[in-house]
Coordinates of C-alpha atoms and ligand atoms in Angstrom, one line a residue:
M10 CA 3.6 27.6 -19.4
T11 CA 3.6 26.1 -23.0
V12 CA 0.7 23.7 -23.4
L13 CA 1.2 21.2 -25.9
D14 CA -1.6 21.4 -28.6
R15 CA -4.0 18.4 -29.1
G16 CA -1.8 17.6 -32.2
S17 CA 1.6 17.1 -30.3
V18 CA -0.4 14.6 -27.8
E19 CA -1.5 12.8 -30.9
D20 CA 2.0 12.5 -32.2
L21 CA 3.2 11.3 -28.8
L22 CA 0.5 8.8 -29.0
A23 CA 1.2 7.7 -32.6
D24 CA 3.0 4.6 -31.7
A25 CA 0.8 3.5 -28.8
P26 CA 0.7 -0.3 -28.4
T27 CA -3.1 -0.2 -28.3
S28 CA -6.1 0.8 -30.1
N29 CA -8.6 0.4 -27.2
E30 CA -10.6 3.7 -27.0
K31 CA -11.0 3.8 -23.3
I32 CA -7.3 3.2 -22.8
L33 CA -6.2 5.8 -25.3
S34 CA -8.5 8.6 -24.3
F35 CA -7.6 8.1 -20.5
V36 CA -3.8 8.4 -21.6
H37 CA -4.7 11.1 -23.9
S38 CA -6.5 13.3 -21.5
I39 CA -3.7 13.0 -18.9
A40 CA -0.9 13.8 -21.3
E41 CA -2.8 16.9 -22.6
R42 CA -3.2 18.0 -19.1
T43 CA 0.4 17.2 -17.7
T44 CA 2.1 18.1 -20.9
P45 CA 5.0 15.5 -20.8
D46 CA 7.9 15.6 -23.3
R47 CA 7.5 11.8 -24.0
I48 CA 5.3 9.0 -23.4
E49 CA 6.6 5.5 -22.8
W50 CA 4.4 2.3 -22.6
I51 CA 5.8 -0.1 -20.0
T52 CA 6.0 -3.5 -21.6
G53 CA 7.6 -5.7 -18.7
E54 CA 10.7 -6.5 -21.0
E55 CA 14.3 -6.8 -19.6
D56 CA 15.8 -4.2 -22.1
Q57 CA 13.3 -1.6 -21.2
K58 CA 13.8 -2.4 -17.3
R59 CA 17.8 -2.2 -17.9
E60 CA 17.3 1.1 -19.7
L61 CA 15.1 2.6 -17.0
Q62 CA 17.6 1.3 -14.2
N63 CA 20.5 3.2 -16.2
Q64 CA 18.6 6.4 -16.5
L65 CA 18.1 6.4 -12.8
I66 CA 21.7 5.4 -12.0
E67 CA 22.9 8.5 -14.2
A68 CA 20.3 10.8 -12.6
G69 CA 21.8 9.6 -9.0
T70 CA 18.4 8.3 -7.7
L71 CA 19.6 4.7 -7.8
K72 CA 23.0 3.4 -6.8
P73 CA 23.7 -0.1 -7.8
L74 CA 24.8 -2.6 -4.8
P75 CA 27.9 -4.4 -6.1
K76 CA 27.5 -6.7 -3.1
Q77 CA 23.8 -7.7 -3.8
K78 CA 22.3 -9.4 -6.8
D79 CA 20.7 -7.1 -9.3
S80 CA 19.6 -4.6 -6.6
F81 CA 19.7 -0.8 -6.1
Y82 CA 19.6 1.7 -3.3
A83 CA 17.6 4.9 -3.3
A84 CA 17.5 7.8 -0.8
S85 CA 14.3 9.8 -0.8
D86 CA 13.8 13.5 0.1
P87 CA 14.0 13.7 3.8
D88 CA 10.4 15.2 3.8
D89 CA 9.1 12.4 1.6
V90 CA 9.5 9.2 3.8
A91 CA 6.1 7.8 4.6
R92 CA 2.4 7.6 3.8
V93 CA 0.7 11.1 4.3
E94 CA -2.4 10.3 6.0
E95 CA -3.5 14.0 6.6
R96 CA -3.1 14.5 2.9
T97 CA -5.1 11.4 2.0
Y98 CA -8.6 12.0 0.7
I99 CA -11.7 9.9 0.0
C100 CA -13.7 12.0 -2.5
S101 CA -17.0 10.5 -2.4
R102 CA -20.0 12.5 -3.5
E103 CA -21.6 12.7 0.0
E104 CA -19.4 13.5 2.9
A105 CA -21.1 10.7 5.0
D106 CA -19.8 8.1 2.6
A107 CA -16.3 9.1 3.6
G108 CA -16.9 8.9 7.2
P109 CA -15.4 10.2 10.3
L110 CA -11.9 8.5 9.7
N111 CA -11.2 9.8 6.4
N112 CA -10.4 13.3 5.1
W113 CA -13.2 14.3 2.7
M114 CA -13.5 16.8 -0.2
A115 CA -16.5 16.9 -2.8
P116 CA -15.1 15.3 -6.0
D117 CA -15.6 18.7 -8.0
E118 CA -13.7 21.0 -5.6
M119 CA -10.9 18.3 -5.4
K120 CA -10.9 17.9 -9.2
S121 CA -10.5 21.6 -9.7
I122 CA -7.5 21.6 -7.1
L123 CA -5.9 18.6 -8.9
G124 CA -6.5 20.2 -12.4
D125 CA -4.4 23.2 -11.3
L126 CA -1.8 21.1 -9.8
F127 CA -1.3 18.5 -12.7
A128 CA -1.5 21.3 -15.3
G129 CA 2.1 21.1 -16.9
S130 CA 3.2 19.0 -14.0
M131 CA 5.1 16.4 -16.3
K132 CA 6.9 19.0 -18.4
G133 CA 10.2 18.1 -19.4
R134 CA 9.6 14.6 -18.1
T135 CA 8.6 11.2 -19.6
M136 CA 5.2 9.9 -18.8
Y137 CA 5.4 6.2 -18.3
V138 CA 2.1 4.1 -18.8
I139 CA 2.0 1.0 -16.7
P140 CA -0.8 -1.5 -17.4
F141 CA -1.1 -3.8 -14.5
V142 CA -3.2 -6.4 -12.7
M143 CA -3.6 -7.0 -9.1
G144 CA -3.8 -10.7 -8.4
R145 CA -3.7 -12.6 -11.8
A146 CA -5.3 -11.8 -15.1
D147 CA -6.7 -15.4 -15.2
A148 CA -8.8 -14.9 -12.0
D149 CA -12.6 -15.3 -12.2
Q150 CA -12.8 -11.6 -11.7
P151 CA -9.6 -9.9 -12.9
M152 CA -9.0 -6.5 -11.3
F153 CA -6.8 -4.2 -13.8
G154 CA -5.4 -1.0 -13.3
I155 CA -3.3 1.7 -15.4
E156 CA -1.0 4.0 -13.7
V157 CA 0.4 6.8 -15.4
T158 CA 3.4 8.3 -13.7
D159 CA 6.3 10.7 -14.2
S160 CA 8.7 8.6 -12.0
A161 CA 10.8 5.9 -13.3
Y162 CA 11.6 5.0 -9.8
V163 CA 7.8 4.3 -9.4
V164 CA 7.8 2.0 -12.5
L165 CA 10.6 -0.1 -11.3
S166 CA 8.9 -0.4 -7.9
M167 CA 5.5 -1.1 -9.5
Q168 CA 7.0 -3.9 -11.7
I169 CA 8.2 -5.7 -8.4
M170 CA 5.0 -5.1 -6.6
A171 CA 2.5 -6.1 -9.5
R172 CA 2.3 -7.9 -12.6
C173 CA 2.8 -5.2 -15.3
G174 CA 3.3 -4.8 -19.0
T175 CA 2.3 -5.8 -22.5
A176 CA 0.6 -9.1 -21.4
E177 CA -1.6 -7.1 -18.8
L178 CA -2.4 -4.4 -21.6
K179 CA -3.7 -7.3 -23.8
A180 CA -5.5 -8.8 -21.0
I181 CA -7.3 -5.3 -20.3
E182 CA -8.4 -5.1 -23.8
E183 CA -9.6 -8.5 -23.8
H184 CA -11.8 -8.0 -20.7
G185 CA -13.3 -4.9 -22.5
G186 CA -11.1 -2.0 -21.3
E187 CA -12.1 -2.0 -17.7
F188 CA -9.5 -0.7 -15.4
V189 CA -8.9 1.5 -12.3
E190 CA -7.4 4.8 -13.4
C191 CA -4.4 5.7 -11.4
V192 CA -2.8 9.0 -12.1
H193 CA 0.5 9.9 -10.3
S194 CA 2.8 13.0 -10.7
V195 CA 5.8 13.8 -8.4
G196 CA 4.9 17.6 -9.1
A197 CA 8.2 18.7 -10.2
P198 CA 8.2 19.9 -13.9
L199 CA 11.4 20.7 -15.5
E200 CA 12.1 24.0 -17.4
P201 CA 14.3 23.5 -20.5
G202 CA 17.8 23.4 -19.4
Q203 CA 16.9 23.0 -15.8
E204 CA 18.8 20.3 -13.9
D205 CA 16.8 17.7 -12.2
V206 CA 17.2 16.7 -8.3
V207 CA 17.9 13.3 -7.1
W208 CA 14.7 12.6 -5.6
P209 CA 11.9 15.0 -7.2
C210 CA 8.7 15.8 -5.4
N211 CA 6.6 18.6 -4.1
T212 CA 6.0 20.1 -0.7
T213 CA 2.3 20.2 -1.6
K214 CA 0.9 16.6 -1.6
Y215 CA -2.4 15.1 -2.3
I216 CA -3.3 11.5 -2.2
T217 CA -7.0 11.4 -3.6
H218 CA -9.5 8.6 -4.2
F219 CA -12.7 8.7 -6.1
P220 CA -14.4 5.5 -5.0
E221 CA -17.6 5.9 -7.1
E222 CA -15.6 6.4 -10.2
R223 CA -12.9 4.2 -9.1
V224 CA -10.2 6.6 -9.9
I225 CA -6.9 7.7 -8.0
W226 CA -4.9 10.7 -8.3
S227 CA -1.6 11.1 -6.5
F228 CA 0.4 14.3 -6.5
G229 CA 3.7 15.5 -4.9
S230 CA 5.2 12.2 -3.5
G231 CA 7.3 9.6 -4.7
Y232 CA 7.1 7.4 -1.6
G233 CA 5.8 4.0 -2.0
G234 CA 2.4 4.0 -0.2
N235 CA 1.8 7.4 -1.9
A236 CA 3.0 6.6 -5.3
L237 CA 2.8 2.8 -6.1
L238 CA -0.9 3.2 -6.7
G239 CA -1.6 -0.5 -7.0
K240 CA -0.9 -1.1 -3.4
K241 CA -2.8 0.7 -0.5
C242 CA -4.7 3.2 -3.0
Y243 CA -6.2 0.5 -5.2
S244 CA -5.9 -2.8 -3.3
L245 CA -7.4 -1.5 0.0
R246 CA -9.1 1.9 -0.5
I247 CA -10.7 1.5 -3.9
A248 CA -11.1 -2.3 -3.5
S249 CA -12.6 -2.1 -0.2
A250 CA -15.3 0.2 -1.7
I251 CA -15.8 -2.2 -4.5
A252 CA -15.9 -5.2 -2.3
R253 CA -18.7 -3.5 -0.3
E254 CA -20.8 -3.3 -3.5
E255 CA -20.0 -6.8 -4.5
G256 CA -20.1 -8.7 -1.2
W257 CA -16.4 -9.6 -0.5
L258 CA -13.6 -8.1 1.5
A259 CA -10.3 -6.2 0.9
E260 CA -8.3 -6.4 3.9
H261 CA -4.9 -5.5 5.3
M262 CA -4.1 -9.1 6.0
L263 CA -1.2 -11.6 5.7
I264 CA -2.1 -15.2 4.4
L265 CA -0.4 -18.0 5.4
K266 CA -0.8 -22.0 4.9
L267 CA -0.2 -24.3 8.0
T268 CA 0.4 -27.9 7.6
S269 CA 0.3 -30.3 10.6
P270 CA 2.7 -33.1 11.3
E271 CA -0.1 -35.4 10.0
G272 CA -0.2 -33.5 6.7
E273 CA -3.4 -31.9 7.1
V274 CA -3.5 -28.2 5.8
K275 CA -5.4 -25.0 7.0
Y276 CA -5.0 -21.5 5.6
V277 CA -5.0 -18.4 8.0
A278 CA -5.4 -14.6 7.3
A279 CA -4.3 -12.0 10.1
A280 CA -4.8 -8.6 10.4
F281 CA -2.2 -6.6 12.6
P282 CA -1.7 -2.7 12.3
S283 CA 1.4 -1.4 10.4
A284 CA 4.5 -2.5 12.2
C285 CA 2.8 -4.9 14.5
G286 CA 4.3 -8.1 12.7
K287 CA 2.4 -9.2 9.6
T288 CA 5.4 -9.6 7.5
N289 CA 6.9 -11.6 10.4
L290 CA 4.2 -13.9 10.9
A291 CA 3.8 -14.4 7.1
M292 CA 7.3 -15.8 6.9
I293 CA 7.4 -17.7 10.3
E294 CA 9.6 -20.8 10.8
P295 CA 7.7 -23.0 13.3
T296 CA 9.7 -24.1 16.4
L297 CA 7.5 -27.2 16.8
E298 CA 8.6 -30.4 15.3
G299 CA 6.7 -31.4 12.3
W300 CA 4.8 -28.1 11.5
K301 CA 5.2 -26.4 8.5
A302 CA 4.1 -22.8 7.6
E303 CA 4.3 -21.2 4.2
T304 CA 3.8 -17.8 2.9
L305 CA 1.0 -16.6 0.5
G306 CA 0.9 -13.0 1.4
D307 CA 2.1 -10.4 3.9
D308 CA 0.1 -7.4 3.6
I309 CA -3.0 -7.6 1.6
A310 CA -5.7 -10.1 1.2
W311 CA -8.8 -10.1 -0.9
M312 CA -11.6 -12.5 0.2
R313 CA -14.4 -13.9 -2.0
F314 CA -17.0 -16.5 -1.3
G315 CA -16.3 -19.7 -3.3
E316 CA -19.3 -21.9 -4.5
D317 CA -18.7 -24.1 -1.5
G318 CA -19.6 -21.1 0.8
Q319 CA -15.9 -20.8 2.1
L320 CA -14.2 -17.4 1.8
Y321 CA -11.1 -17.7 -0.6
A322 CA -8.3 -15.2 0.1
V323 CA -5.8 -14.2 -2.8
N324 CA -2.7 -11.9 -2.3
P325 CA -3.3 -9.3 -5.1
E326 CA 0.4 -8.3 -4.8
F327 CA 3.4 -9.5 -6.6
G328 CA 6.0 -8.3 -4.2
L329 CA 7.0 -7.6 -0.8
F330 CA 7.5 -3.9 0.5
G331 CA 8.7 -4.5 4.1
V332 CA 9.7 -2.4 6.8
A333 CA 13.5 -2.9 6.8
P334 CA 14.6 -2.0 10.5
G335 CA 14.0 -5.0 12.7
T336 CA 14.2 -7.3 9.6
G337 CA 17.1 -9.8 10.5
Y338 CA 18.8 -13.0 10.6
T339 CA 17.2 -13.8 14.0
T340 CA 13.7 -12.3 13.6
N341 CA 12.8 -13.0 10.2
P342 CA 15.6 -15.2 8.3
T343 CA 13.0 -16.0 5.5
A344 CA 12.7 -12.4 4.6
M345 CA 16.5 -12.1 4.6
R346 CA 16.9 -15.0 2.2
A347 CA 14.3 -13.7 0.0
I348 CA 16.4 -10.3 -0.1
E349 CA 19.6 -12.4 -0.8
A350 CA 17.7 -13.9 -3.9
G351 CA 18.1 -10.3 -5.5
G352 CA 16.1 -8.0 -7.6
N353 CA 15.5 -5.3 -4.7
V354 CA 15.1 -1.9 -4.3
F355 CA 15.8 -0.4 -0.9
T356 CA 14.7 2.8 0.1
N357 CA 16.3 5.0 2.9
V358 CA 18.5 2.2 4.5
A359 CA 22.1 2.9 5.2
L360 CA 25.0 1.9 3.1
T361 CA 28.0 0.1 4.2
D362 CA 31.7 1.1 3.1
D363 CA 31.9 -2.2 0.8
G364 CA 28.8 -1.4 -1.1
D365 CA 26.1 -3.2 0.9
V366 CA 22.9 -2.0 2.7
W367 CA 22.4 -2.3 6.5
W368 CA 19.6 -1.4 8.9
E369 CA 19.1 -1.5 12.7
G370 CA 18.4 -5.1 13.7
M371 CA 19.8 -6.7 10.4
T372 CA 22.9 -8.1 12.0
E373 CA 23.8 -8.4 15.7
E374 CA 27.0 -6.6 15.2
T375 CA 26.7 -2.7 14.1
P376 CA 29.0 -1.9 11.4
S377 CA 31.7 0.6 12.6
H378 CA 31.1 3.0 9.7
L379 CA 28.1 3.7 7.4
I380 CA 26.6 6.3 5.3
D381 CA 23.2 6.8 6.7
W382 CA 19.9 7.5 4.7
K383 CA 20.5 11.1 4.6
G384 CA 23.8 10.6 2.9
N385 CA 25.9 11.6 5.9
D386 CA 28.8 9.6 7.6
W387 CA 27.6 7.7 10.5
T388 CA 29.1 5.7 13.3
P389 CA 27.6 3.9 16.3
E390 CA 28.2 7.2 18.4
S391 CA 26.2 9.2 16.0
G392 CA 23.1 8.8 18.2
T393 CA 20.7 9.0 15.1
P394 CA 19.3 5.9 13.4
A395 CA 21.4 4.9 10.4
A396 CA 18.4 3.6 8.4
H397 CA 15.2 5.5 8.5
P398 CA 12.7 3.8 10.8
N399 CA 10.3 3.6 7.8
S400 CA 12.9 2.4 5.5
R401 CA 11.9 -0.3 3.3
F402 CA 13.0 -3.5 1.0
C403 CA 10.9 -4.0 -2.1
T404 CA 11.6 -7.6 -3.1
P405 CA 9.9 -10.0 -5.7
I406 CA 7.4 -12.3 -3.6
T407 CA 8.6 -15.2 -5.7
N408 CA 12.3 -14.8 -3.9
T409 CA 10.4 -16.0 -0.6
P410 CA 11.9 -19.5 0.0
T411 CA 8.8 -20.3 1.9
L412 CA 6.3 -19.3 -0.7
A413 CA 3.4 -21.7 -1.0
D414 CA 2.5 -23.2 -4.4
E415 CA -1.1 -22.0 -4.0
Y416 CA 0.1 -18.6 -4.5
E417 CA -0.4 -18.9 -8.2
N418 CA -3.9 -20.1 -7.7
P419 CA -5.8 -17.3 -9.5
N420 CA -8.8 -17.6 -7.0
G421 CA -7.1 -18.3 -3.9
V422 CA -7.1 -20.5 -0.9
P423 CA -9.9 -21.2 1.7
I424 CA -9.6 -19.3 5.0
S425 CA -10.3 -21.4 8.3
A426 CA -9.2 -18.7 10.6
I427 CA -8.9 -15.0 10.8
L428 CA -6.7 -13.3 13.6
F429 CA -6.8 -9.8 14.7
G430 CA -4.0 -8.5 16.9
G431 CA -2.2 -5.4 17.9
R432 CA 0.5 -4.2 20.2
R433 CA -0.9 -4.0 23.9
K434 CA 1.0 -3.9 27.1
T435 CA -2.0 -4.9 29.1
T436 CA -5.4 -6.1 29.0
M437 CA -5.5 -8.1 25.8
P438 CA -4.8 -12.0 26.2
L439 CA -2.3 -13.8 24.2
V440 CA -5.1 -15.6 22.3
T441 CA -8.9 -15.8 22.4
E442 CA -11.3 -17.6 20.3
T443 CA -14.3 -15.3 19.8
K444 CA -17.7 -16.5 20.5
D445 CA -19.2 -16.0 16.9
W446 CA -18.9 -14.1 13.6
T447 CA -20.7 -11.0 15.2
H448 CA -18.3 -11.0 18.3
G449 CA -15.3 -11.6 16.1
V450 CA -16.4 -8.4 14.2
F451 CA -16.8 -6.6 17.5
M452 CA -13.4 -7.5 18.6
G453 CA -11.8 -6.5 15.2
S454 CA -13.8 -3.2 15.1
T455 CA -12.0 -2.2 18.3
L456 CA -8.7 -3.4 17.4
S457 CA -6.0 -1.3 19.1
S458 CA -2.4 -1.0 19.2
E459 CA 0.1 1.3 21.2
T460 CA 2.0 3.7 18.8
T461 CA 5.6 2.8 18.1
A462 CA 8.7 5.0 17.6
A463 CA 8.3 4.2 14.1
A464 CA 5.5 6.7 13.6
K465 CA 5.2 10.5 14.4
G466 CA 3.8 11.5 17.7
Q467 CA 3.6 10.2 21.2
V468 CA 4.8 6.6 21.8
G469 CA 2.8 4.1 23.8
V470 CA -0.7 5.6 23.4
V471 CA -3.4 3.4 22.6
R472 CA -5.0 4.1 19.1
R473 CA -7.8 2.2 17.6
D474 CA -7.3 0.5 14.3
P475 CA -10.4 -1.4 13.2
M476 CA -9.2 -4.5 11.3
A477 CA -6.0 -2.9 10.9
M478 CA -7.6 -0.9 8.1
R479 CA -7.9 2.5 9.7
P480 CA -6.0 4.4 7.1
F481 CA -7.2 2.3 4.4
I482 CA -11.0 2.1 4.4
G483 CA -12.5 3.7 1.3
Y484 CA -15.7 4.4 2.8
N485 CA -17.5 5.2 6.1
V486 CA -16.0 3.0 9.0
G487 CA -19.6 2.3 10.3
D488 CA -20.8 1.0 7.0
Y489 CA -17.7 -1.0 6.8
F490 CA -18.5 -2.7 10.1
R491 CA -22.0 -3.3 8.9
H492 CA -20.7 -4.9 5.7
W493 CA -18.4 -7.2 7.8
L494 CA -21.6 -8.2 9.7
E495 CA -23.5 -8.7 6.3
I496 CA -20.7 -11.0 5.1
G497 CA -21.6 -13.1 8.1
R498 CA -25.1 -13.5 7.0
T499 CA -24.3 -14.4 3.4
E500 CA -26.5 -17.5 2.6
G501 CA -24.6 -20.8 2.7
A502 CA -21.4 -19.1 4.2
K503 CA -19.0 -21.3 5.9
L504 CA -17.3 -18.7 7.8
P505 CA -13.8 -18.8 9.3
K506 CA -13.6 -18.6 13.2
I507 CA -12.2 -15.3 14.3
F508 CA -9.4 -15.0 16.9
Y509 CA -7.6 -12.0 18.7
V510 CA -4.0 -12.4 19.4
N511 CA -1.4 -10.1 21.4
W512 CA 2.0 -11.0 21.1
F513 CA 3.0 -7.9 23.0
R514 CA 1.8 -8.2 26.8
R515 CA 4.3 -7.3 29.2
D516 CA 5.0 -8.2 32.9
D517 CA 5.2 -5.8 35.8
D518 CA 8.9 -5.4 35.1
G519 CA 8.3 -4.6 31.4
S520 CA 9.5 -7.7 29.9
F521 CA 7.5 -9.4 27.2
L522 CA 5.3 -12.3 28.7
W523 CA 5.4 -14.1 25.6
P524 CA 8.7 -14.7 23.4
G525 CA 6.8 -14.1 20.0
F526 CA 8.5 -14.3 16.6
S527 CA 9.0 -18.0 15.6
E528 CA 7.3 -19.2 19.0
N529 CA 4.0 -17.8 17.7
S530 CA 3.8 -21.1 15.7
R531 CA 2.5 -22.5 19.2
V532 CA -0.4 -20.3 19.0
L533 CA -0.8 -21.1 15.5
K534 CA -1.1 -24.7 16.4
W535 CA -3.7 -24.2 18.9
V536 CA -5.7 -22.1 16.4
F537 CA -5.4 -24.9 13.9
E538 CA -6.5 -27.4 16.5
R539 CA -9.5 -25.4 17.5
V540 CA -10.5 -25.3 13.9
A541 CA -10.0 -29.0 13.5
G542 CA -12.0 -29.3 16.9
T543 CA -9.2 -31.2 18.7
A544 CA -7.8 -28.5 21.1
E545 CA -9.2 -28.0 24.7
A546 CA -10.3 -24.5 25.7
V547 CA -11.9 -22.8 28.6
E548 CA -14.9 -20.3 28.2
T549 CA -14.1 -16.8 29.4
P550 CA -16.1 -13.6 29.0
L551 CA -13.9 -12.8 26.1
G552 CA -14.5 -16.1 24.4
C553 CA -12.4 -19.2 24.6
T554 CA -8.8 -19.3 25.7
P555 CA -6.6 -22.5 25.9
A556 CA -7.2 -24.8 28.6
E557 CA -4.1 -25.8 30.7
G558 CA -2.0 -27.9 28.8
S559 CA -3.6 -27.1 25.3
L560 CA -1.3 -24.7 24.4
D561 CA 2.0 -26.3 23.5
I562 CA 4.9 -24.9 25.6
D563 CA 7.2 -27.8 25.6
G564 CA 10.7 -27.0 25.5
L565 CA 9.8 -23.2 25.7
D566 CA 11.3 -20.9 28.2
V567 CA 7.9 -19.8 29.4
T568 CA 6.7 -20.7 33.1
E569 CA 3.0 -21.6 33.7
E570 CA 3.0 -18.5 35.8
Q571 CA 3.9 -16.3 32.9
L572 CA 1.5 -18.1 30.5
R573 CA -1.4 -17.5 33.1
K574 CA -0.5 -13.7 33.1
A575 CA -0.4 -13.6 29.3
L576 CA -3.8 -15.1 29.1
A577 CA -5.3 -13.3 32.2
I578 CA -8.5 -11.2 31.6
K579 CA -8.5 -8.6 34.4
P580 CA -11.8 -7.0 35.2
E581 CA -10.2 -3.8 36.3
E582 CA -8.3 -3.4 33.1
W583 CA -11.5 -4.1 31.2
A584 CA -13.6 -1.9 33.0
A585 CA -11.3 0.9 31.4
E586 CA -11.2 -0.9 28.0
L587 CA -14.9 -0.8 27.8
K588 CA -15.2 2.6 28.6
S589 CA -12.7 3.4 25.8
I590 CA -14.4 1.2 23.3
E591 CA -17.8 3.0 24.0
E592 CA -15.9 6.4 23.6
W593 CA -14.6 4.9 20.2
Y594 CA -17.9 3.9 19.0
E595 CA -19.4 7.4 20.1
S596 CA -16.7 9.1 18.2
L597 CA -17.6 7.2 15.1
G598 CA -21.1 8.7 14.7
D599 CA -24.4 7.2 14.0
H600 CA -23.3 4.6 11.3
V601 CA -22.0 2.1 13.9
P602 CA -24.2 -0.8 13.9
A603 CA -26.6 -1.4 16.9
E604 CA -25.5 -5.0 17.0
L605 CA -21.9 -4.1 17.8
K606 CA -23.0 -1.5 20.6
A607 CA -25.0 -4.4 22.2
E608 CA -21.8 -6.5 22.1
V609 CA -20.4 -3.7 24.4
D610 CA -23.2 -4.3 26.9
S611 CA -23.3 -8.0 26.8
L612 CA -19.3 -8.2 27.2
R613 CA -19.8 -5.8 30.4
Q614 CA -22.4 -8.2 31.6
R615 CA -20.4 -11.2 31.2
L616 CA -17.4 -9.4 32.8
G617 CA -19.5 -8.4 35.9
V618 CA -17.9 -4.7 35.6
K619 CA -19.6 -1.5 35.9
Ligands
GTP714 P1 3.4 -3.2 7.5 O1 4.1 -3.7 6.5 O2 3.8 -1.5 7.8 O3 2.0 -3.1 7.2 O4 3.8 -3.5 8.9 P2 3.7 -5.3 9.3 O5 2.6 -5.6 10.1 O6 4.2 -6.2 8.4 O7 5.0 -5.1 10.5 P3 6.3 -6.0 10.4 O8 6.2 -7.4 10.4 O9 7.2 -5.3 9.8 O10 6.5 -5.6 12.0 C1 7.8 -5.4 12.6 C2 7.8 -5.1 14.1 O11 7.1 -6.0 14.9 C3 9.2 -5.0 14.6 O12 9.6 -4.0 15.4 C4 9.2 -6.5 15.0 O13 10.3 -6.4 16.0 C5 7.9 -6.6 15.8 N1 7.5 -8.0 16.0 C6 6.9 -8.8 15.1 N2 6.6 -9.9 15.5 C7 6.7 -9.9 16.9 C8 6.5 -10.8 18.0 O14 6.0 -11.9 17.9 N3 6.8 -10.3 19.3 C9 7.3 -9.1 19.5 N4 7.7 -8.7 20.8 N5 7.6 -8.1 18.4 C10 7.3 -8.6 17.1
MN715 MN1 4.6 -5.6 6.3
MN716 MN1 0.7 -2.6 5.4

């Protein structure tokens, strides 16, 4: 393998648009190791974007979509379709700091593996340098990053998901050159004359985080969550570790603005595990007369205390990276309208004969012929999904017709309520208001969901997903719980109320007890009115549930009997649940705070179960 000598890297950097030492030495060191043929700095300009699109069309990676505005289709390698949790590592110096839910390797050991993998890994390719900011550069505490990558698909997707380019480069310089180093390679070097493939990647994959150094290295995958390093890697794993140090929260949450018929406004954040309805709720169209919901974010919320003691949430992202299947004109018309506005990159969806995209659940009628995500002819008789269950639309968030004006507030909106929720057929009521912050943290720490067909493995198994952050906590989960408790003890804090919701409870015949989707606005109204102090509630062992008549089911096809079942707290179910929670805490080791274990005991007493 020929390695470029120092002089040639210098040549590649001769026209670098910065003289900042930290930036240059970072880019220099990666170029020296990965030996790309070219270095291109991403400016954010339209011409450069067009040029990259054209290159990817020529390479066969992108297909233009004549039926859509300025949008493209990509199909990945069939083995590169999702986040790879088993290949994701937190490389803290001490193993205990990564905790029982993360894969861990000592930083030196991992760096030596990565050093070999990245040596010459960009050979024959262009190394793109993407300066970006998560959130806004004019925030009180702007959060910068620079991603170097050898994938133009990653560049185009990053430009949708984060604010990227020359303005961000200048802002990094002005702020003293502090940024999170994000290094990405698909791991497919090209020998001279070697023909490229449509979706370069490597069977060996490593998604690695060095929280103490605030560094991310990702190898072998081109898929969103593994390759768009500003999203899960930075905004959740690295940011959660920074947030712990600095006294704030980086969470897997949507942010929503609610306006009552009287014009009163409240902001709500909600954590649901992947594929449990964040994007849906973030774009809800309320069915209740006079109520308005507006979108601020659908996946990630950073929450910091304001001077008034309230928690202010910002959405650090600039785009939507939504699960396509199940997103349709009946379930999420807002998302469909955002997509119609154009500028999308679709990955692993199906193609219609007239050059549009399709996925299961988009329309009521299934087209009679499609090209499926693997590139094969498909008909409804094929017996396989036309779109991959984890196929995605990547869409500018500014397309969202319900986007709230406050999206542009650099320091966010004050949160009045936090919702935790998962997908449970039994046990968990439609909505409960937890007793206090500690009880709310307890409920969040035990958040659980039944696995869906969208993920590998057995379907319908209860999996604990604390605060919906299980794959995203950048440090020890027990310390993460402690951090949540400490947030609650912050001096002068005016804390949001914490609620627990479950849209997915089933009747004995297997049908949903609650219609869900846009009708969830009725639960949001009750939450709003609990915060305002106007809704009635009854106290239960789990906290407060709606008093009879206080949850507005006017005009809804739900009987009082069904609602009672949806809200029921059944001691026999809870006896099993408490046991499972105890086992869960046990499995997490000795960092779990004693206060949370005490919550199990007091809940058992309140429930009167053994
Ligand atoms: P990530 O983007 O992966 O983090 O997931 P997400 O939380 O944004 O999930 P998303 O909104 O894409 O979840 C979609 C799935 O939840 C689809 O299968 C929907 O049909 C289902 N879903 C969403 N809201 C409801 C609801 O209120 N009731 C029911 N029954 N299903 C719902
Ligand atoms: Mn989503
Ligand atoms: Mn997510």
